[in-house]
mmCIF file with all atom_site columns, C-alpha atoms in Angstrom:
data_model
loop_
_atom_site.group_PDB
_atom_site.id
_atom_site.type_symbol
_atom_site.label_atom_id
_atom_site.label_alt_id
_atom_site.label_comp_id
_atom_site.label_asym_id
_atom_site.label_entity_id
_atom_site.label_seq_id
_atom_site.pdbx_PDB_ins_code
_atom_site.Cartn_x
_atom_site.Cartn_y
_atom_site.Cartn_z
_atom_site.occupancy
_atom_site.B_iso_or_equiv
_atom_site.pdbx_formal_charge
_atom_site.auth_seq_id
_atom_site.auth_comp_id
_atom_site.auth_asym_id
_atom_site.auth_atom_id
_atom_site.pdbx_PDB_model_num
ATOM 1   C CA . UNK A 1 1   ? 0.062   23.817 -15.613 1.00 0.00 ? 24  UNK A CA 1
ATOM 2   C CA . UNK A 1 2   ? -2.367  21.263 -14.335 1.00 0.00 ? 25  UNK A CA 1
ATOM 3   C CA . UNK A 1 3   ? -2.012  17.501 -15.192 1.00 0.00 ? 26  UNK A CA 1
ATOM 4   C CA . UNK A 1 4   ? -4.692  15.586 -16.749 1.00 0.00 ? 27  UNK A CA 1
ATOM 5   C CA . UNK A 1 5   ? -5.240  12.420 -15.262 1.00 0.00 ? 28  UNK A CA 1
ATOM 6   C CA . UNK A 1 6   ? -5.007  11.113 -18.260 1.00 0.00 ? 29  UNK A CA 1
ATOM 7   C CA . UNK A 1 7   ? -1.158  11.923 -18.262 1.00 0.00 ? 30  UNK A CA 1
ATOM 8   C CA . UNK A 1 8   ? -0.814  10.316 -15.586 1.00 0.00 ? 31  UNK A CA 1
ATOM 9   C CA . UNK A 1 9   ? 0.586   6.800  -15.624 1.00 0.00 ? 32  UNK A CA 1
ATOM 10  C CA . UNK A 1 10  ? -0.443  4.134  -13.161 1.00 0.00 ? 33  UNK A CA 1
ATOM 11  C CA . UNK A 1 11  ? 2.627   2.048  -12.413 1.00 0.00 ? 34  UNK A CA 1
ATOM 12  C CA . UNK A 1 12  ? 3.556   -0.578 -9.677  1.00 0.00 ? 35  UNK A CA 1
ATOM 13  C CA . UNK A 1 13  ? 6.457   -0.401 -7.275  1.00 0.00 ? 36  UNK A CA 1
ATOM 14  C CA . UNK A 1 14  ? 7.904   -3.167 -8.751  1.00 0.00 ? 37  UNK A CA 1
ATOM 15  C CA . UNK A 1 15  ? 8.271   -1.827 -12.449 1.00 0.00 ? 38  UNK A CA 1
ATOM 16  C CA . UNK A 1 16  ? 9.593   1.796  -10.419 1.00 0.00 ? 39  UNK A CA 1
ATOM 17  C CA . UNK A 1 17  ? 12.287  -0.730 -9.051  1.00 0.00 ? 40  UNK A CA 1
ATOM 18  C CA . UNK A 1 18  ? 13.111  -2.740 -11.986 1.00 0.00 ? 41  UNK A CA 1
ATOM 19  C CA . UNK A 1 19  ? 13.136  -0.207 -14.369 1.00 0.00 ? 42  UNK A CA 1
ATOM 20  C CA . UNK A 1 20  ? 13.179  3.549  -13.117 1.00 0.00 ? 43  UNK A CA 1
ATOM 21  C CA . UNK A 1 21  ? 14.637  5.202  -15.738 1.00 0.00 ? 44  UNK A CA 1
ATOM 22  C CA . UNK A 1 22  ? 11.591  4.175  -18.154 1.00 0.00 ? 45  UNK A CA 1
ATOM 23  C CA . UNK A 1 23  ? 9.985   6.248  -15.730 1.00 0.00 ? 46  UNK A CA 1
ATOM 24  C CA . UNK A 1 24  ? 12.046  9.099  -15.366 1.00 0.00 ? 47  UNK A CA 1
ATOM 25  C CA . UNK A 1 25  ? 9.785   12.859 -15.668 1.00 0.00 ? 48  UNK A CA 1
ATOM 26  C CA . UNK A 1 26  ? 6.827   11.234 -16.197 1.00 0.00 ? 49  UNK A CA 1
ATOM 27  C CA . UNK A 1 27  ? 3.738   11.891 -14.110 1.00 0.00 ? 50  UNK A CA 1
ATOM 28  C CA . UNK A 1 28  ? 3.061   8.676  -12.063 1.00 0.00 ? 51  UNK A CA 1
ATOM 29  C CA . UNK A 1 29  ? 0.777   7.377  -9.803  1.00 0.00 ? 52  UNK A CA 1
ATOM 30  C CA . UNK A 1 30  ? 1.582   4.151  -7.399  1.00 0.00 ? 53  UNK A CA 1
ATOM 31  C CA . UNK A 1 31  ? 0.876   2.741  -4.770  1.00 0.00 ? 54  UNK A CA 1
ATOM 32  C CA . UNK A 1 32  ? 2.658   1.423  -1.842  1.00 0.00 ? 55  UNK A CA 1
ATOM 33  C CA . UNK A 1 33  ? 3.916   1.548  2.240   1.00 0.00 ? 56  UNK A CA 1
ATOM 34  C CA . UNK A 1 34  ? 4.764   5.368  3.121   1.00 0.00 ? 57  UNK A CA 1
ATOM 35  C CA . UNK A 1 35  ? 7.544   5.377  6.291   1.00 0.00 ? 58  UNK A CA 1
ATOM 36  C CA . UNK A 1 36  ? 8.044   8.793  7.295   1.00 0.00 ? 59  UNK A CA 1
ATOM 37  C CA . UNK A 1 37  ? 11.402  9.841  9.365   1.00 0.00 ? 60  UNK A CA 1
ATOM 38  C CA . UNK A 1 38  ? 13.855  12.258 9.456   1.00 0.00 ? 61  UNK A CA 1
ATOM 39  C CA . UNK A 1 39  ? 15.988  11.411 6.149   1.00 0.00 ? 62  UNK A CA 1
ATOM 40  C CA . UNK A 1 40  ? 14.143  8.592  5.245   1.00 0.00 ? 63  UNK A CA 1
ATOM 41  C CA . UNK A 1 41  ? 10.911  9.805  3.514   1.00 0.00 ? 64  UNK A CA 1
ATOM 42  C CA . UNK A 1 42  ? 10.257  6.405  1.592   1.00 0.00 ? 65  UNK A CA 1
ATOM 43  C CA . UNK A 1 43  ? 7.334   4.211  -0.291  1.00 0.00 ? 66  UNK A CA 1
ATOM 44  C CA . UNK A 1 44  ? 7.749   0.793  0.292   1.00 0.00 ? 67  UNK A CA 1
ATOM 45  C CA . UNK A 1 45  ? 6.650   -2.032 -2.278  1.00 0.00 ? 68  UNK A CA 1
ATOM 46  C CA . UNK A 1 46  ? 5.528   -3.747 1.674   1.00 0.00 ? 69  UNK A CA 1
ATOM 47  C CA . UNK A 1 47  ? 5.188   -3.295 4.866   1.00 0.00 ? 70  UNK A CA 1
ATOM 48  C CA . UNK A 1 48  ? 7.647   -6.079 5.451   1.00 0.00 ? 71  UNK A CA 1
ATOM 49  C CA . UNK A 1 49  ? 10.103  -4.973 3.640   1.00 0.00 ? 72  UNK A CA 1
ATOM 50  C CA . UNK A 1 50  ? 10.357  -1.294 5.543   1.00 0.00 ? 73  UNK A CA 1
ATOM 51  C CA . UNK A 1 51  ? 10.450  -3.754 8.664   1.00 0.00 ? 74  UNK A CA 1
ATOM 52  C CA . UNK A 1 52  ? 12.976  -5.904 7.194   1.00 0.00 ? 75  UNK A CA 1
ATOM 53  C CA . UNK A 1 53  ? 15.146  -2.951 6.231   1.00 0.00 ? 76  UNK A CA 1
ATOM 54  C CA . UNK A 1 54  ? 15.031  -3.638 2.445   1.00 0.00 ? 77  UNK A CA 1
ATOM 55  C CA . UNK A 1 55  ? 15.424  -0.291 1.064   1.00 0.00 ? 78  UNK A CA 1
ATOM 56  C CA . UNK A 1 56  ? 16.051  -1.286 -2.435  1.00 0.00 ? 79  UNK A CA 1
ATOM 57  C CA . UNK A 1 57  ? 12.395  -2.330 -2.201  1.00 0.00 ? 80  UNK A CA 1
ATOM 58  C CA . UNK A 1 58  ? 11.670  1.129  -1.860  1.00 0.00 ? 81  UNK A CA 1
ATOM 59  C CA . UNK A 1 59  ? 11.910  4.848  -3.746  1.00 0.00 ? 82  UNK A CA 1
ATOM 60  C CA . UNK A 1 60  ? 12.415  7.941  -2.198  1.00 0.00 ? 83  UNK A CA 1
ATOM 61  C CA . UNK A 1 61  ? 9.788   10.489 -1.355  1.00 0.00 ? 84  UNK A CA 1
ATOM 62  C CA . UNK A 1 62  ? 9.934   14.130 -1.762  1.00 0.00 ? 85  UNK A CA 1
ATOM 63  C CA . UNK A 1 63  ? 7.322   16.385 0.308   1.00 0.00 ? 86  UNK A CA 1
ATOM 64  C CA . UNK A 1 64  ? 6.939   19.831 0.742   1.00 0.00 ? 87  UNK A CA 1
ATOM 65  C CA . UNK A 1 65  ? 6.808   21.118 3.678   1.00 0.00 ? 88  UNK A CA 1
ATOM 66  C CA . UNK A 1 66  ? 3.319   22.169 3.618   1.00 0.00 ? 89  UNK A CA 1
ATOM 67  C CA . UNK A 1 67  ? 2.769   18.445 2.873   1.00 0.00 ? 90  UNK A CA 1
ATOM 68  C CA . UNK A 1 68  ? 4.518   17.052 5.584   1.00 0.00 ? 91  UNK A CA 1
ATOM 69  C CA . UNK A 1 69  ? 1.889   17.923 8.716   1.00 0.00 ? 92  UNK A CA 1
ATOM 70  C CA . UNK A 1 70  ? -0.833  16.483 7.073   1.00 0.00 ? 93  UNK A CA 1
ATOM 71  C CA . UNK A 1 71  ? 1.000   14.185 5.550   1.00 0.00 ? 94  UNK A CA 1
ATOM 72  C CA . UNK A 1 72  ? 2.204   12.510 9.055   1.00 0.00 ? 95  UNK A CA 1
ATOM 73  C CA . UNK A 1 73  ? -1.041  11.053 9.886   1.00 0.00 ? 96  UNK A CA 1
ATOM 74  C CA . UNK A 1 74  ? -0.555  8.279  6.635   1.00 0.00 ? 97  UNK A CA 1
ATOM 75  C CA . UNK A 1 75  ? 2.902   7.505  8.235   1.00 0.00 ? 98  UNK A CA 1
ATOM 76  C CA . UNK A 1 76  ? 3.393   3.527  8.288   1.00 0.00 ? 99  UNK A CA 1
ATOM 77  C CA . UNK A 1 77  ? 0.181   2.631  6.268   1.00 0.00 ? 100 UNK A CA 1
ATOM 78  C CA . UNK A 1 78  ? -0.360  2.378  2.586   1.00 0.00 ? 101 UNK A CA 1
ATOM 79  C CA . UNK A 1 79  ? -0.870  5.259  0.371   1.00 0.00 ? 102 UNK A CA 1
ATOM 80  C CA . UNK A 1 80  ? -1.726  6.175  -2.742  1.00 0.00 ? 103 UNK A CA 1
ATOM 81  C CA . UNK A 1 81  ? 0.284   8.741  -4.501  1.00 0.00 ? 104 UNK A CA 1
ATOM 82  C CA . UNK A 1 82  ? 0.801   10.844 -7.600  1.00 0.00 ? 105 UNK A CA 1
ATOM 83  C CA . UNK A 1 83  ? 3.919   12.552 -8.495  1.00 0.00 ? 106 UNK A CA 1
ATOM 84  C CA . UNK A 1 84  ? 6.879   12.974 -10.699 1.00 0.00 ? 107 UNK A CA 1
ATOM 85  C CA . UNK A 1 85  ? 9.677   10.572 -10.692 1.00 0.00 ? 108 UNK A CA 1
ATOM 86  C CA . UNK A 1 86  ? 13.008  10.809 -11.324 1.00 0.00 ? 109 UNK A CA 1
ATOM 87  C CA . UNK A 1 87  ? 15.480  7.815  -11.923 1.00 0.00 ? 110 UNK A CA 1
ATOM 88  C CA . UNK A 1 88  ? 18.580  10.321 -11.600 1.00 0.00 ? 111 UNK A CA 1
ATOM 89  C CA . UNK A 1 89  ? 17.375  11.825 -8.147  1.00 0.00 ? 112 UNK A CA 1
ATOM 90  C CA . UNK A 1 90  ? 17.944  9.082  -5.610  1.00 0.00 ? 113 UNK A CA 1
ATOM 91  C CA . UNK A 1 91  ? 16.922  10.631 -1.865  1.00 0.00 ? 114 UNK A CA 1
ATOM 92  C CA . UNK A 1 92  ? 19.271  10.839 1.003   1.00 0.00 ? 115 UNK A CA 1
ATOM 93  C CA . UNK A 1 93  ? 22.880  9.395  0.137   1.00 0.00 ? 116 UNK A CA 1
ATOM 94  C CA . UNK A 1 94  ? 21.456  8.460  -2.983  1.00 0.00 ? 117 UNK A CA 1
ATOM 95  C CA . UNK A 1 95  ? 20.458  5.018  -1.255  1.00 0.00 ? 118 UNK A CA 1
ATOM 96  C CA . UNK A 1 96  ? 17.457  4.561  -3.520  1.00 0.00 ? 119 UNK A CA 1
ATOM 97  C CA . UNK A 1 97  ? 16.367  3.474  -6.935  1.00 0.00 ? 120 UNK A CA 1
ATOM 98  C CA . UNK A 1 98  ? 14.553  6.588  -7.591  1.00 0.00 ? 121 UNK A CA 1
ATOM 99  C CA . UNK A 1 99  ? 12.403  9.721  -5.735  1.00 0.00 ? 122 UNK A CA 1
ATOM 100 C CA . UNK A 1 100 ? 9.126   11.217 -6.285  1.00 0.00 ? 123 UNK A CA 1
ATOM 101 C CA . UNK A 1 101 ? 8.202   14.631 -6.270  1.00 0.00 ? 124 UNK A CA 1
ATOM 102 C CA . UNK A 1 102 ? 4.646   14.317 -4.715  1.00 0.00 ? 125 UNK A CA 1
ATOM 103 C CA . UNK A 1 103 ? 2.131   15.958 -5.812  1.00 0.00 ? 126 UNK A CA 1
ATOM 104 C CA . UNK A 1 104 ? -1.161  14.492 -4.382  1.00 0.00 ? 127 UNK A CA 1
ATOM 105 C CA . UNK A 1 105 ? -1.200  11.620 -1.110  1.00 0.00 ? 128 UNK A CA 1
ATOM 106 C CA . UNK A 1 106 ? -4.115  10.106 -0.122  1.00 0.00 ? 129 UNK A CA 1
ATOM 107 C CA . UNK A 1 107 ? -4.854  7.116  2.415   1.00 0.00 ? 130 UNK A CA 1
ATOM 108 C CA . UNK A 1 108 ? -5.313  3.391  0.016   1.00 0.00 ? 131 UNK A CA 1
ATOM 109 C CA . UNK A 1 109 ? -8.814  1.784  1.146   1.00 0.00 ? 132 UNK A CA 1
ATOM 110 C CA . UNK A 1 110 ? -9.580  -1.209 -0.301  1.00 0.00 ? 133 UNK A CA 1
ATOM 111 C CA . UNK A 1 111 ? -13.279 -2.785 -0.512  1.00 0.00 ? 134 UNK A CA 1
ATOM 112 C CA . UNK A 1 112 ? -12.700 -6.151 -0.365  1.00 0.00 ? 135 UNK A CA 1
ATOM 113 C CA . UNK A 1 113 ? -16.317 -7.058 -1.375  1.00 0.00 ? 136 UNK A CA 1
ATOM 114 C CA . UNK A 1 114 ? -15.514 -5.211 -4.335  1.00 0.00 ? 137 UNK A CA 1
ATOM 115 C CA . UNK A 1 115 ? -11.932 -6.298 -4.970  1.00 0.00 ? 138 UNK A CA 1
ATOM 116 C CA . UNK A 1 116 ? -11.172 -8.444 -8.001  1.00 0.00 ? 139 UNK A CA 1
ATOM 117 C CA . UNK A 1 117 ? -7.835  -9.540 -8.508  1.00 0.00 ? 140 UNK A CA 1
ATOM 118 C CA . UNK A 1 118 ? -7.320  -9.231 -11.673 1.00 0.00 ? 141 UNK A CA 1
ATOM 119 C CA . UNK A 1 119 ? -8.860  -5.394 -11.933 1.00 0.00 ? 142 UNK A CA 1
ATOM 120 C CA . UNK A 1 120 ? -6.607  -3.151 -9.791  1.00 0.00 ? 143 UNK A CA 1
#
């Protein structure tokens, strides 16, 4: 069954941290700093704090493994993605907040001569 987008709830990293299980099996899309590594699949609120080592300032990401080639070349740079989250599945060791099933991954551009911060 395909999912509208207008099932699909945009959310920040920061209300996936503070409050996952208000998001739990819903059909999300956020946007953040995607790390790829071996056990470690995570999207970052920043890059800072994937170079700082703050996980808890991160969720967990779950890709297929048909998603993982092309996947690869977004590695360290910020993505946009669309998915299913779950509060109760929390990644490797259960070291984060929540995971995301993804579902669609695509490269964040912003137009700065078009960016208004207060429409995002």
């Amino acid at each position: 069954m395909a999912v509208l987008a207008a099932d699909i709830e945009n959310v920040s990293m920061i209300q996936l941290i503070a409050a996952p299980e208000k998001y739990n099996e819903k059909t999300i899309r956020v946007i953040g700093y995607m790390h790829l590594e071996f056990e470690g699949n995570a999207l970052y609120l920043h890059r800072e704090d994937f170079v700082r080592a703050i996980g808890r300032n991160s969720i967990w990401i779950d890709l297929t493994e048909s998603q993982t080639k092309p996947s690869s070349n977004l590695n360290d740079s910020y993505v946009v993605v669309e998915g299913i989250f779950s509060s109760t599945r929390k990644g490797h060791f259960g070291a984060w907040p929540g995971s995301l099933q993804i579902s669609k991954i695509s490269s964040w551009v912003v137009n700065r001569s078009k960016r208004h911060p207060l429409k995002q």
